[in-house]
Short mmCIF file of N, CA and C in Angstrom, two decimals:
data_model
loop_
_atom_site.label_atom_id
_atom_site.label_comp_id
_atom_site.label_asym_id
_atom_site.label_seq_id
_atom_site.Cartn_x
_atom_site.Cartn_y
_atom_site.Cartn_z
N MET A 1 -59.14 -292.89 122.40
CA MET A 1 -60.10 -292.62 121.36
C MET A 1 -60.90 -293.89 121.14
N LEU A 2 -62.19 -293.81 121.34
CA LEU A 2 -63.06 -294.97 121.22
C LEU A 2 -63.90 -294.88 119.95
N PHE A 3 -64.24 -296.07 119.43
CA PHE A 3 -65.11 -296.17 118.28
C PHE A 3 -66.24 -297.13 118.60
N LYS A 4 -67.41 -296.84 118.09
CA LYS A 4 -68.53 -297.77 118.21
C LYS A 4 -68.25 -298.99 117.34
N ALA A 5 -68.81 -300.13 117.73
CA ALA A 5 -68.61 -301.37 116.98
C ALA A 5 -69.02 -301.21 115.52
N GLN A 6 -70.12 -300.54 115.29
CA GLN A 6 -70.61 -300.33 113.92
C GLN A 6 -69.58 -299.55 113.08
N THR A 7 -68.96 -298.55 113.68
CA THR A 7 -67.94 -297.77 112.97
C THR A 7 -66.71 -298.62 112.70
N LEU A 8 -66.30 -299.41 113.67
CA LEU A 8 -65.14 -300.29 113.46
C LEU A 8 -65.40 -301.28 112.33
N GLU A 9 -66.60 -301.82 112.27
CA GLU A 9 -66.93 -302.74 111.18
C GLU A 9 -66.84 -302.04 109.84
N ALA A 10 -67.29 -300.79 109.77
CA ALA A 10 -67.22 -300.01 108.52
C ALA A 10 -65.76 -299.71 108.17
N ILE A 11 -64.93 -299.45 109.15
CA ILE A 11 -63.50 -299.24 108.91
C ILE A 11 -62.90 -300.52 108.34
N ALA A 12 -63.23 -301.66 108.93
CA ALA A 12 -62.70 -302.94 108.46
C ALA A 12 -63.12 -303.22 107.02
N ARG A 13 -64.33 -302.80 106.64
CA ARG A 13 -64.81 -303.01 105.26
C ARG A 13 -64.24 -301.98 104.29
N GLY A 14 -63.53 -300.98 104.80
CA GLY A 14 -62.96 -299.95 103.95
C GLY A 14 -63.94 -298.83 103.62
N GLU A 15 -65.06 -298.76 104.32
CA GLU A 15 -66.08 -297.75 104.04
C GLU A 15 -65.85 -296.46 104.82
N VAL A 16 -65.09 -296.51 105.88
CA VAL A 16 -64.83 -295.34 106.72
C VAL A 16 -63.32 -295.19 106.87
N ASP A 17 -62.84 -293.96 106.62
CA ASP A 17 -61.41 -293.70 106.81
C ASP A 17 -61.14 -292.34 107.47
N LEU A 18 -62.20 -291.74 108.02
CA LEU A 18 -62.06 -290.50 108.77
C LEU A 18 -62.85 -290.59 110.07
N ALA A 19 -62.39 -289.84 111.06
CA ALA A 19 -63.14 -289.67 112.30
C ALA A 19 -63.01 -288.21 112.71
N PHE A 20 -63.97 -287.73 113.45
CA PHE A 20 -63.95 -286.36 113.94
C PHE A 20 -64.17 -286.38 115.45
N ARG A 21 -63.37 -285.60 116.16
CA ARG A 21 -63.49 -285.52 117.61
C ARG A 21 -63.25 -284.09 118.07
N ARG A 22 -63.93 -283.70 119.15
CA ARG A 22 -63.65 -282.43 119.82
C ARG A 22 -62.74 -282.73 121.00
N TRP A 23 -61.61 -282.07 121.02
CA TRP A 23 -60.64 -282.25 122.09
C TRP A 23 -60.06 -280.92 122.50
N THR A 24 -59.66 -280.81 123.76
CA THR A 24 -58.87 -279.64 124.17
C THR A 24 -57.45 -279.79 123.64
N ARG A 25 -57.02 -281.05 123.50
CA ARG A 25 -55.77 -281.39 122.82
C ARG A 25 -55.92 -282.80 122.28
N PRO A 26 -55.31 -283.09 121.15
CA PRO A 26 -55.49 -284.42 120.54
C PRO A 26 -55.03 -285.55 121.46
N THR A 27 -55.76 -286.66 121.41
CA THR A 27 -55.37 -287.83 122.20
C THR A 27 -54.65 -288.87 121.37
N VAL A 28 -54.52 -288.63 120.06
CA VAL A 28 -53.74 -289.49 119.17
C VAL A 28 -52.84 -288.60 118.32
N LYS A 29 -51.76 -289.20 117.80
CA LYS A 29 -50.85 -288.47 116.92
C LYS A 29 -50.69 -289.25 115.62
N ALA A 30 -50.38 -288.53 114.56
CA ALA A 30 -50.13 -289.15 113.27
C ALA A 30 -49.00 -290.18 113.41
N GLY A 31 -49.20 -291.32 112.78
CA GLY A 31 -48.19 -292.37 112.79
C GLY A 31 -48.31 -293.36 113.94
N THR A 32 -49.21 -293.09 114.89
CA THR A 32 -49.37 -294.02 116.01
C THR A 32 -50.41 -295.07 115.65
N ARG A 33 -50.52 -296.06 116.52
CA ARG A 33 -51.49 -297.13 116.33
C ARG A 33 -52.46 -297.11 117.50
N LEU A 34 -53.70 -297.45 117.20
CA LEU A 34 -54.75 -297.47 118.19
C LEU A 34 -55.36 -298.86 118.18
N ARG A 35 -55.23 -299.59 119.29
CA ARG A 35 -55.75 -300.95 119.35
C ARG A 35 -57.27 -300.93 119.46
N THR A 36 -57.90 -301.78 118.66
CA THR A 36 -59.35 -301.92 118.67
C THR A 36 -59.69 -303.39 118.52
N THR A 37 -60.96 -303.69 118.53
CA THR A 37 -61.39 -305.08 118.37
C THR A 37 -61.16 -305.61 116.96
N ILE A 38 -60.97 -304.74 115.98
CA ILE A 38 -60.72 -305.21 114.61
C ILE A 38 -59.23 -305.25 114.28
N GLY A 39 -58.39 -304.80 115.18
CA GLY A 39 -56.95 -304.73 114.95
C GLY A 39 -56.43 -303.36 115.34
N SER A 40 -55.21 -303.08 114.95
CA SER A 40 -54.60 -301.79 115.27
C SER A 40 -54.85 -300.81 114.14
N LEU A 41 -55.55 -299.73 114.46
CA LEU A 41 -55.78 -298.68 113.47
C LEU A 41 -54.51 -297.86 113.36
N ILE A 42 -54.09 -297.59 112.13
CA ILE A 42 -52.95 -296.73 111.90
C ILE A 42 -53.49 -295.32 111.73
N ILE A 43 -53.05 -294.42 112.59
CA ILE A 43 -53.54 -293.05 112.56
C ILE A 43 -52.72 -292.27 111.54
N GLY A 44 -53.42 -291.65 110.59
CA GLY A 44 -52.78 -290.78 109.61
C GLY A 44 -52.74 -289.37 110.16
N ALA A 45 -53.04 -288.41 109.33
CA ALA A 45 -53.01 -287.01 109.74
C ALA A 45 -54.06 -286.72 110.81
N VAL A 46 -53.70 -285.85 111.72
CA VAL A 46 -54.61 -285.35 112.75
C VAL A 46 -54.58 -283.83 112.62
N ASP A 47 -55.67 -283.27 112.09
CA ASP A 47 -55.69 -281.84 111.77
C ASP A 47 -56.88 -281.14 112.41
N MET A 48 -56.65 -279.90 112.86
CA MET A 48 -57.76 -279.06 113.32
C MET A 48 -58.61 -278.72 112.10
N VAL A 49 -59.91 -278.66 112.33
CA VAL A 49 -60.81 -278.34 111.23
C VAL A 49 -61.91 -277.41 111.74
N ASN A 50 -62.30 -276.49 110.91
CA ASN A 50 -63.38 -275.58 111.22
C ASN A 50 -64.70 -276.32 110.96
N PRO A 51 -65.60 -276.41 111.93
CA PRO A 51 -66.86 -277.13 111.72
C PRO A 51 -67.66 -276.60 110.52
N ASP A 52 -67.50 -275.33 110.22
CA ASP A 52 -68.22 -274.73 109.09
C ASP A 52 -67.65 -275.17 107.76
N LYS A 53 -66.49 -275.79 107.77
CA LYS A 53 -65.82 -276.20 106.53
C LYS A 53 -66.01 -277.70 106.24
N LEU A 54 -66.80 -278.39 107.07
CA LEU A 54 -67.05 -279.82 106.82
C LEU A 54 -67.81 -279.97 105.51
N THR A 55 -67.48 -281.06 104.79
CA THR A 55 -68.12 -281.30 103.49
C THR A 55 -68.93 -282.58 103.53
N ALA A 56 -69.76 -282.75 102.53
CA ALA A 56 -70.53 -283.99 102.39
C ALA A 56 -69.58 -285.18 102.26
N GLU A 57 -68.46 -284.98 101.59
CA GLU A 57 -67.45 -286.03 101.45
C GLU A 57 -66.86 -286.40 102.81
N ASP A 58 -66.58 -285.41 103.66
CA ASP A 58 -66.10 -285.68 105.02
C ASP A 58 -67.10 -286.56 105.76
N ALA A 59 -68.37 -286.17 105.69
CA ALA A 59 -69.42 -286.92 106.38
C ALA A 59 -69.47 -288.36 105.89
N LYS A 60 -69.44 -288.54 104.59
CA LYS A 60 -69.50 -289.89 104.01
C LYS A 60 -68.30 -290.72 104.44
N ARG A 61 -67.10 -290.13 104.38
CA ARG A 61 -65.89 -290.87 104.75
C ARG A 61 -65.84 -291.19 106.24
N ALA A 62 -66.64 -290.47 107.04
CA ALA A 62 -66.73 -290.74 108.48
C ALA A 62 -67.91 -291.66 108.82
N GLY A 63 -68.64 -292.09 107.78
CA GLY A 63 -69.72 -293.05 108.00
C GLY A 63 -71.08 -292.44 108.24
N PHE A 64 -71.27 -291.18 107.85
CA PHE A 64 -72.55 -290.50 108.05
C PHE A 64 -73.20 -290.21 106.69
N ASP A 65 -74.52 -290.15 106.70
CA ASP A 65 -75.25 -289.89 105.46
C ASP A 65 -75.08 -288.47 104.96
N ASN A 66 -74.87 -287.52 105.89
CA ASN A 66 -74.77 -286.12 105.49
C ASN A 66 -74.09 -285.32 106.61
N ILE A 67 -73.83 -284.06 106.32
CA ILE A 67 -73.15 -283.19 107.28
C ILE A 67 -73.99 -283.02 108.55
N ALA A 68 -75.30 -282.93 108.40
CA ALA A 68 -76.16 -282.74 109.58
C ALA A 68 -76.02 -283.93 110.54
N ALA A 69 -75.96 -285.14 110.01
CA ALA A 69 -75.81 -286.33 110.86
C ALA A 69 -74.44 -286.32 111.54
N LEU A 70 -73.41 -285.94 110.82
CA LEU A 70 -72.08 -285.85 111.42
C LEU A 70 -72.07 -284.80 112.52
N THR A 71 -72.63 -283.66 112.26
CA THR A 71 -72.67 -282.57 113.23
C THR A 71 -73.43 -282.96 114.49
N ARG A 72 -74.55 -283.67 114.33
CA ARG A 72 -75.32 -284.12 115.51
C ARG A 72 -74.49 -285.08 116.36
N ASN A 73 -73.62 -285.85 115.71
CA ASN A 73 -72.81 -286.83 116.42
C ASN A 73 -71.67 -286.20 117.21
N LEU A 74 -71.24 -285.02 116.81
CA LEU A 74 -70.13 -284.36 117.50
C LEU A 74 -70.58 -283.87 118.85
N ARG A 75 -69.79 -284.13 119.85
CA ARG A 75 -70.13 -283.66 121.19
C ARG A 75 -70.01 -282.15 121.25
N ASP A 76 -70.92 -281.55 121.98
CA ASP A 76 -70.81 -280.12 122.24
C ASP A 76 -69.67 -279.91 123.22
N GLY A 77 -69.12 -278.76 123.18
CA GLY A 77 -68.07 -278.46 124.14
C GLY A 77 -67.15 -277.39 123.62
N ASP A 78 -66.17 -277.10 124.45
CA ASP A 78 -65.24 -276.03 124.13
C ASP A 78 -64.06 -276.51 123.29
N GLY A 79 -63.93 -277.82 123.15
CA GLY A 79 -62.78 -278.35 122.45
C GLY A 79 -62.75 -277.99 120.97
N THR A 80 -61.56 -278.08 120.42
CA THR A 80 -61.34 -277.85 119.00
C THR A 80 -61.75 -279.11 118.25
N LEU A 81 -62.31 -278.94 117.06
CA LEU A 81 -62.68 -280.07 116.23
C LEU A 81 -61.47 -280.54 115.45
N TYR A 82 -61.22 -281.86 115.51
CA TYR A 82 -60.10 -282.47 114.79
C TYR A 82 -60.61 -283.50 113.80
N ARG A 83 -59.96 -283.55 112.63
CA ARG A 83 -60.19 -284.58 111.62
C ARG A 83 -59.05 -285.58 111.77
N ILE A 84 -59.40 -286.84 111.97
CA ILE A 84 -58.42 -287.89 112.16
C ILE A 84 -58.51 -288.84 110.97
N ALA A 85 -57.44 -288.94 110.22
CA ALA A 85 -57.41 -289.86 109.08
C ALA A 85 -57.00 -291.24 109.58
N ILE A 86 -57.69 -292.25 109.11
CA ILE A 86 -57.35 -293.63 109.45
C ILE A 86 -56.65 -294.20 108.23
N ALA A 87 -55.34 -294.41 108.37
CA ALA A 87 -54.51 -294.79 107.24
C ALA A 87 -54.54 -296.28 106.94
N GLY A 88 -55.07 -297.07 107.85
CA GLY A 88 -55.14 -298.50 107.61
C GLY A 88 -55.39 -299.26 108.89
N VAL A 89 -55.49 -300.58 108.75
CA VAL A 89 -55.70 -301.47 109.88
C VAL A 89 -54.69 -302.61 109.77
N GLU A 90 -54.01 -302.89 110.86
CA GLU A 90 -53.09 -304.02 110.91
C GLU A 90 -53.56 -304.99 111.98
N ALA A 91 -53.16 -306.22 111.83
CA ALA A 91 -53.50 -307.22 112.85
C ALA A 91 -52.88 -306.81 114.18
N ASP A 92 -53.62 -307.02 115.25
CA ASP A 92 -53.12 -306.74 116.59
C ASP A 92 -52.06 -307.79 116.91
N GLU A 93 -50.84 -307.35 117.20
CA GLU A 93 -49.73 -308.27 117.44
C GLU A 93 -50.00 -309.21 118.61
N ARG A 94 -50.88 -308.80 119.53
CA ARG A 94 -51.20 -309.67 120.67
C ARG A 94 -51.98 -310.90 120.22
N THR A 95 -52.73 -310.78 119.11
CA THR A 95 -53.50 -311.91 118.61
C THR A 95 -52.57 -313.05 118.22
N ALA A 96 -51.51 -312.74 117.49
CA ALA A 96 -50.54 -313.77 117.10
C ALA A 96 -49.78 -314.27 118.32
N LEU A 97 -49.42 -313.35 119.21
CA LEU A 97 -48.64 -313.73 120.39
C LEU A 97 -49.36 -314.75 121.25
N ARG A 98 -50.66 -314.58 121.43
CA ARG A 98 -51.39 -315.49 122.33
C ARG A 98 -51.49 -316.91 121.78
N GLU A 99 -51.20 -317.11 120.50
CA GLU A 99 -51.21 -318.44 119.90
C GLU A 99 -49.83 -319.09 119.88
N GLU A 100 -48.79 -318.30 120.12
CA GLU A 100 -47.42 -318.81 120.03
C GLU A 100 -47.13 -319.77 121.19
N PRO A 101 -46.51 -320.90 120.88
CA PRO A 101 -46.10 -321.80 121.97
C PRO A 101 -45.00 -321.14 122.80
N LEU A 102 -44.97 -321.50 124.05
CA LEU A 102 -43.97 -320.94 124.97
C LEU A 102 -42.72 -321.80 124.99
N SER A 103 -41.59 -321.18 124.78
CA SER A 103 -40.32 -321.87 124.98
C SER A 103 -40.00 -321.81 126.47
N GLN A 104 -38.99 -322.56 126.88
CA GLN A 104 -38.58 -322.50 128.29
C GLN A 104 -38.11 -321.09 128.63
N ALA A 105 -37.41 -320.46 127.71
CA ALA A 105 -36.93 -319.09 127.94
C ALA A 105 -38.12 -318.13 128.09
N ASP A 106 -39.18 -318.32 127.28
CA ASP A 106 -40.39 -317.49 127.41
C ASP A 106 -41.02 -317.66 128.79
N LYS A 107 -41.09 -318.91 129.25
CA LYS A 107 -41.69 -319.17 130.56
C LYS A 107 -40.91 -318.50 131.67
N VAL A 108 -39.60 -318.57 131.60
CA VAL A 108 -38.75 -317.95 132.62
C VAL A 108 -38.93 -316.43 132.58
N ALA A 109 -38.95 -315.86 131.38
CA ALA A 109 -39.13 -314.41 131.24
C ALA A 109 -40.49 -313.98 131.79
N LEU A 110 -41.54 -314.76 131.50
CA LEU A 110 -42.87 -314.43 132.02
C LEU A 110 -42.93 -314.57 133.54
N MET A 111 -42.30 -315.60 134.08
CA MET A 111 -42.27 -315.76 135.54
C MET A 111 -41.57 -314.57 136.19
N ASP A 112 -40.47 -314.11 135.58
CA ASP A 112 -39.76 -312.95 136.12
C ASP A 112 -40.63 -311.70 136.05
N ARG A 113 -41.31 -311.52 134.93
CA ARG A 113 -42.16 -310.33 134.76
C ARG A 113 -43.29 -310.35 135.79
N LEU A 114 -43.97 -311.50 135.95
CA LEU A 114 -45.05 -311.60 136.91
C LEU A 114 -44.54 -311.37 138.34
N ALA A 115 -43.34 -311.85 138.62
CA ALA A 115 -42.76 -311.61 139.96
C ALA A 115 -42.53 -310.12 140.19
N ARG A 116 -42.07 -309.39 139.17
CA ARG A 116 -41.89 -307.94 139.31
C ARG A 116 -43.24 -307.26 139.52
N TRP A 117 -44.25 -307.66 138.74
CA TRP A 117 -45.59 -307.09 138.89
C TRP A 117 -46.16 -307.39 140.27
N ASP A 118 -45.94 -308.63 140.74
CA ASP A 118 -46.43 -309.01 142.07
C ASP A 118 -45.76 -308.15 143.15
N LYS A 119 -44.46 -307.91 142.99
CA LYS A 119 -43.73 -307.10 143.97
C LYS A 119 -44.32 -305.69 144.00
N ALA A 120 -44.60 -305.12 142.84
CA ALA A 120 -45.19 -303.78 142.78
C ALA A 120 -46.59 -303.78 143.39
N ALA A 121 -47.32 -304.89 143.20
CA ALA A 121 -48.67 -304.99 143.76
C ALA A 121 -48.64 -305.36 145.24
N GLU A 122 -47.44 -305.70 145.74
CA GLU A 122 -47.25 -306.10 147.14
C GLU A 122 -48.12 -307.31 147.49
N TYR A 123 -48.14 -308.26 146.55
CA TYR A 123 -48.99 -309.44 146.74
C TYR A 123 -48.36 -310.59 145.95
N VAL A 124 -47.58 -311.43 146.62
CA VAL A 124 -46.89 -312.54 145.96
C VAL A 124 -47.91 -313.50 145.35
N GLY A 125 -47.71 -313.83 144.10
CA GLY A 125 -48.59 -314.77 143.40
C GLY A 125 -49.88 -314.16 142.87
N TYR A 126 -50.02 -312.84 142.99
CA TYR A 126 -51.25 -312.15 142.60
C TYR A 126 -51.61 -312.38 141.13
N HIS A 127 -50.68 -312.20 140.22
CA HIS A 127 -50.99 -312.31 138.80
C HIS A 127 -51.27 -313.75 138.38
N ARG A 128 -50.58 -314.71 139.00
CA ARG A 128 -50.90 -316.12 138.75
C ARG A 128 -52.31 -316.43 139.26
N GLN A 129 -52.67 -315.82 140.38
CA GLN A 129 -54.01 -316.03 140.93
C GLN A 129 -55.06 -315.49 139.96
N ILE A 130 -54.78 -314.35 139.35
CA ILE A 130 -55.71 -313.82 138.33
C ILE A 130 -55.85 -314.83 137.20
N LEU A 131 -54.73 -315.36 136.73
CA LEU A 131 -54.79 -316.34 135.64
C LEU A 131 -55.61 -317.57 136.04
N ARG A 132 -55.40 -318.06 137.26
CA ARG A 132 -56.16 -319.24 137.72
C ARG A 132 -57.66 -318.92 137.79
N MET A 133 -58.00 -317.73 138.28
CA MET A 133 -59.42 -317.35 138.37
C MET A 133 -60.04 -317.29 136.99
N ILE A 134 -59.33 -316.72 136.04
CA ILE A 134 -59.85 -316.62 134.67
C ILE A 134 -59.99 -318.01 134.08
N ALA A 135 -59.01 -318.88 134.33
CA ALA A 135 -59.09 -320.26 133.82
C ALA A 135 -60.29 -320.99 134.41
N ASP A 136 -60.53 -320.79 135.69
CA ASP A 136 -61.64 -321.47 136.37
C ASP A 136 -63.00 -320.83 136.11
N HIS A 137 -63.00 -319.54 135.74
CA HIS A 137 -64.25 -318.81 135.56
C HIS A 137 -64.24 -317.96 134.29
N PRO A 138 -64.11 -318.60 133.12
CA PRO A 138 -64.12 -317.81 131.89
C PRO A 138 -65.47 -317.14 131.68
N GLY A 139 -65.42 -315.92 131.15
CA GLY A 139 -66.66 -315.21 130.84
C GLY A 139 -67.37 -314.62 132.04
N VAL A 140 -66.71 -314.58 133.19
CA VAL A 140 -67.32 -314.00 134.39
C VAL A 140 -67.00 -312.51 134.43
N VAL A 141 -67.97 -311.72 134.83
CA VAL A 141 -67.83 -310.27 134.91
C VAL A 141 -66.62 -309.91 135.77
N ALA A 142 -65.83 -308.93 135.30
CA ALA A 142 -64.62 -308.52 136.00
C ALA A 142 -64.89 -308.11 137.45
N ALA A 143 -66.00 -307.44 137.70
CA ALA A 143 -66.31 -307.01 139.06
C ALA A 143 -66.43 -308.20 140.01
N ASN A 144 -66.99 -309.30 139.54
CA ASN A 144 -67.12 -310.49 140.39
C ASN A 144 -65.76 -311.11 140.70
N LEU A 145 -64.90 -311.18 139.68
CA LEU A 145 -63.56 -311.73 139.89
C LEU A 145 -62.76 -310.82 140.83
N ALA A 146 -62.87 -309.52 140.63
CA ALA A 146 -62.16 -308.56 141.48
C ALA A 146 -62.60 -308.71 142.93
N ALA A 147 -63.91 -308.86 143.14
CA ALA A 147 -64.43 -309.01 144.50
C ALA A 147 -63.87 -310.27 145.15
N GLN A 148 -63.75 -311.35 144.38
CA GLN A 148 -63.20 -312.59 144.93
C GLN A 148 -61.75 -312.41 145.36
N LEU A 149 -61.02 -311.54 144.65
CA LEU A 149 -59.63 -311.27 145.00
C LEU A 149 -59.49 -310.18 146.06
N GLY A 150 -60.59 -309.46 146.31
CA GLY A 150 -60.55 -308.38 147.28
C GLY A 150 -59.85 -307.13 146.76
N VAL A 151 -59.95 -306.89 145.45
CA VAL A 151 -59.36 -305.68 144.87
C VAL A 151 -60.44 -304.89 144.13
N GLU A 152 -60.15 -303.63 143.87
CA GLU A 152 -61.09 -302.80 143.13
C GLU A 152 -61.16 -303.28 141.67
N THR A 153 -62.32 -303.14 141.08
CA THR A 153 -62.53 -303.58 139.71
C THR A 153 -61.58 -302.88 138.74
N VAL A 154 -61.38 -301.58 138.93
CA VAL A 154 -60.49 -300.83 138.04
C VAL A 154 -59.08 -301.41 138.08
N LYS A 155 -58.58 -301.70 139.27
CA LYS A 155 -57.25 -302.29 139.41
C LYS A 155 -57.20 -303.67 138.76
N PHE A 156 -58.23 -304.47 139.00
CA PHE A 156 -58.27 -305.81 138.41
C PHE A 156 -58.21 -305.74 136.89
N LYS A 157 -59.02 -304.88 136.30
CA LYS A 157 -59.03 -304.75 134.84
C LYS A 157 -57.67 -304.30 134.31
N ARG A 158 -57.04 -303.38 135.00
CA ARG A 158 -55.72 -302.90 134.60
C ARG A 158 -54.72 -304.06 134.64
N ASP A 159 -54.80 -304.89 135.68
CA ASP A 159 -53.88 -306.01 135.81
C ASP A 159 -54.14 -307.08 134.74
N VAL A 160 -55.39 -307.30 134.40
CA VAL A 160 -55.70 -308.25 133.32
C VAL A 160 -55.17 -307.72 131.99
N ARG A 161 -55.26 -306.41 131.78
CA ARG A 161 -54.72 -305.82 130.53
C ARG A 161 -53.22 -306.06 130.43
N LYS A 162 -52.51 -306.01 131.55
CA LYS A 162 -51.07 -306.31 131.53
C LYS A 162 -50.84 -307.76 131.07
N LEU A 163 -51.67 -308.66 131.57
CA LEU A 163 -51.55 -310.06 131.17
C LEU A 163 -51.90 -310.24 129.69
N LYS A 164 -52.84 -309.45 129.21
CA LYS A 164 -53.21 -309.49 127.80
C LYS A 164 -52.07 -309.00 126.92
N GLU A 165 -51.34 -307.99 127.40
CA GLU A 165 -50.21 -307.43 126.65
C GLU A 165 -49.14 -308.48 126.37
N VAL A 166 -48.99 -309.44 127.25
CA VAL A 166 -47.98 -310.48 127.06
C VAL A 166 -48.60 -311.76 126.49
N GLY A 167 -49.84 -311.65 126.01
CA GLY A 167 -50.47 -312.75 125.29
C GLY A 167 -51.08 -313.84 126.13
N LEU A 168 -51.35 -313.59 127.41
CA LEU A 168 -51.84 -314.65 128.29
C LEU A 168 -53.36 -314.70 128.41
N THR A 169 -54.05 -313.59 128.17
CA THR A 169 -55.50 -313.56 128.31
C THR A 169 -56.16 -313.00 127.06
N ILE A 170 -57.45 -313.28 126.94
CA ILE A 170 -58.27 -312.78 125.84
C ILE A 170 -59.51 -312.16 126.45
N SER A 171 -59.81 -310.94 126.03
CA SER A 171 -61.03 -310.27 126.50
C SER A 171 -62.22 -310.78 125.72
N LEU A 172 -63.29 -311.07 126.43
CA LEU A 172 -64.55 -311.49 125.82
C LEU A 172 -65.55 -310.34 125.93
N ASP A 173 -66.71 -310.48 125.33
CA ASP A 173 -67.74 -309.45 125.49
C ASP A 173 -68.04 -309.24 126.98
N ILE A 174 -68.08 -310.34 127.71
CA ILE A 174 -68.21 -310.29 129.17
C ILE A 174 -67.09 -311.16 129.73
N GLY A 175 -66.22 -310.56 130.51
CA GLY A 175 -65.15 -311.30 131.16
C GLY A 175 -63.98 -311.61 130.25
N TYR A 176 -63.26 -312.67 130.62
CA TYR A 176 -62.02 -313.02 129.94
C TYR A 176 -61.91 -314.54 129.85
N ARG A 177 -60.92 -314.98 129.08
CA ARG A 177 -60.51 -316.37 129.09
C ARG A 177 -59.02 -316.42 128.86
N LEU A 178 -58.42 -317.53 129.18
CA LEU A 178 -56.99 -317.68 128.92
C LEU A 178 -56.76 -317.94 127.45
N SER A 179 -55.67 -317.43 126.94
CA SER A 179 -55.24 -317.76 125.59
C SER A 179 -54.54 -319.12 125.65
N PRO A 180 -54.29 -319.75 124.50
CA PRO A 180 -53.50 -320.98 124.54
C PRO A 180 -52.14 -320.76 125.23
N ARG A 181 -51.53 -319.62 124.97
CA ARG A 181 -50.26 -319.28 125.62
C ARG A 181 -50.45 -319.17 127.14
N GLY A 182 -51.54 -318.53 127.56
CA GLY A 182 -51.82 -318.40 128.99
C GLY A 182 -52.06 -319.74 129.65
N GLN A 183 -52.78 -320.62 128.95
CA GLN A 183 -53.05 -321.96 129.51
C GLN A 183 -51.75 -322.74 129.62
N ASP A 184 -50.90 -322.64 128.59
CA ASP A 184 -49.60 -323.32 128.61
C ASP A 184 -48.76 -322.80 129.78
N PHE A 185 -48.75 -321.49 129.98
CA PHE A 185 -48.00 -320.92 131.08
C PHE A 185 -48.52 -321.41 132.42
N LEU A 186 -49.84 -321.39 132.59
CA LEU A 186 -50.43 -321.81 133.85
C LEU A 186 -50.21 -323.31 134.10
N ASP A 187 -50.30 -324.11 133.05
CA ASP A 187 -50.07 -325.56 133.19
C ASP A 187 -48.65 -325.87 133.62
N GLY A 188 -47.72 -325.00 133.24
CA GLY A 188 -46.31 -325.22 133.59
C GLY A 188 -45.95 -324.76 134.99
N GLN A 189 -46.92 -324.23 135.72
CA GLN A 189 -46.65 -323.71 137.07
C GLN A 189 -46.86 -324.76 138.13
#
């Protein structure tokens, strides 16, 4: 489930707490978290709704001036309309993780994890090579870095996301950079 930057900013300000989507089946469930650029959105109720029953209050809570604007924004299609309540926003745990200093045990655990990932990728040192490329070329488009490694862009982005999950990289508007944790890990290699 994606949100436009403008909508995320309104959520962060507390002005928006509903979203509407057409789905054949919901892609989020109540009680789950959805990572975004403003933090992790806590998903509240996810309910089917009849488009004819939308109210001006629904539109306002979803960030629209009126029902007509909300309706224009909804994609056409066969899917059912769902109302998604946004129960809150929490800090993304990866943000804190990427600032944490690495203990020796953390370094060993990360080396083991990268070795397992490398084995699955059938390329020894692959994930460390990604880290070195990002360190040497911060803010470079993913497609360019992927081409230098000789892998598809989609695969490269997926592998960088794995590194982000363990606090080693930070996504930029264009490209990536190492987090302090990532730099510490790479310096210890």
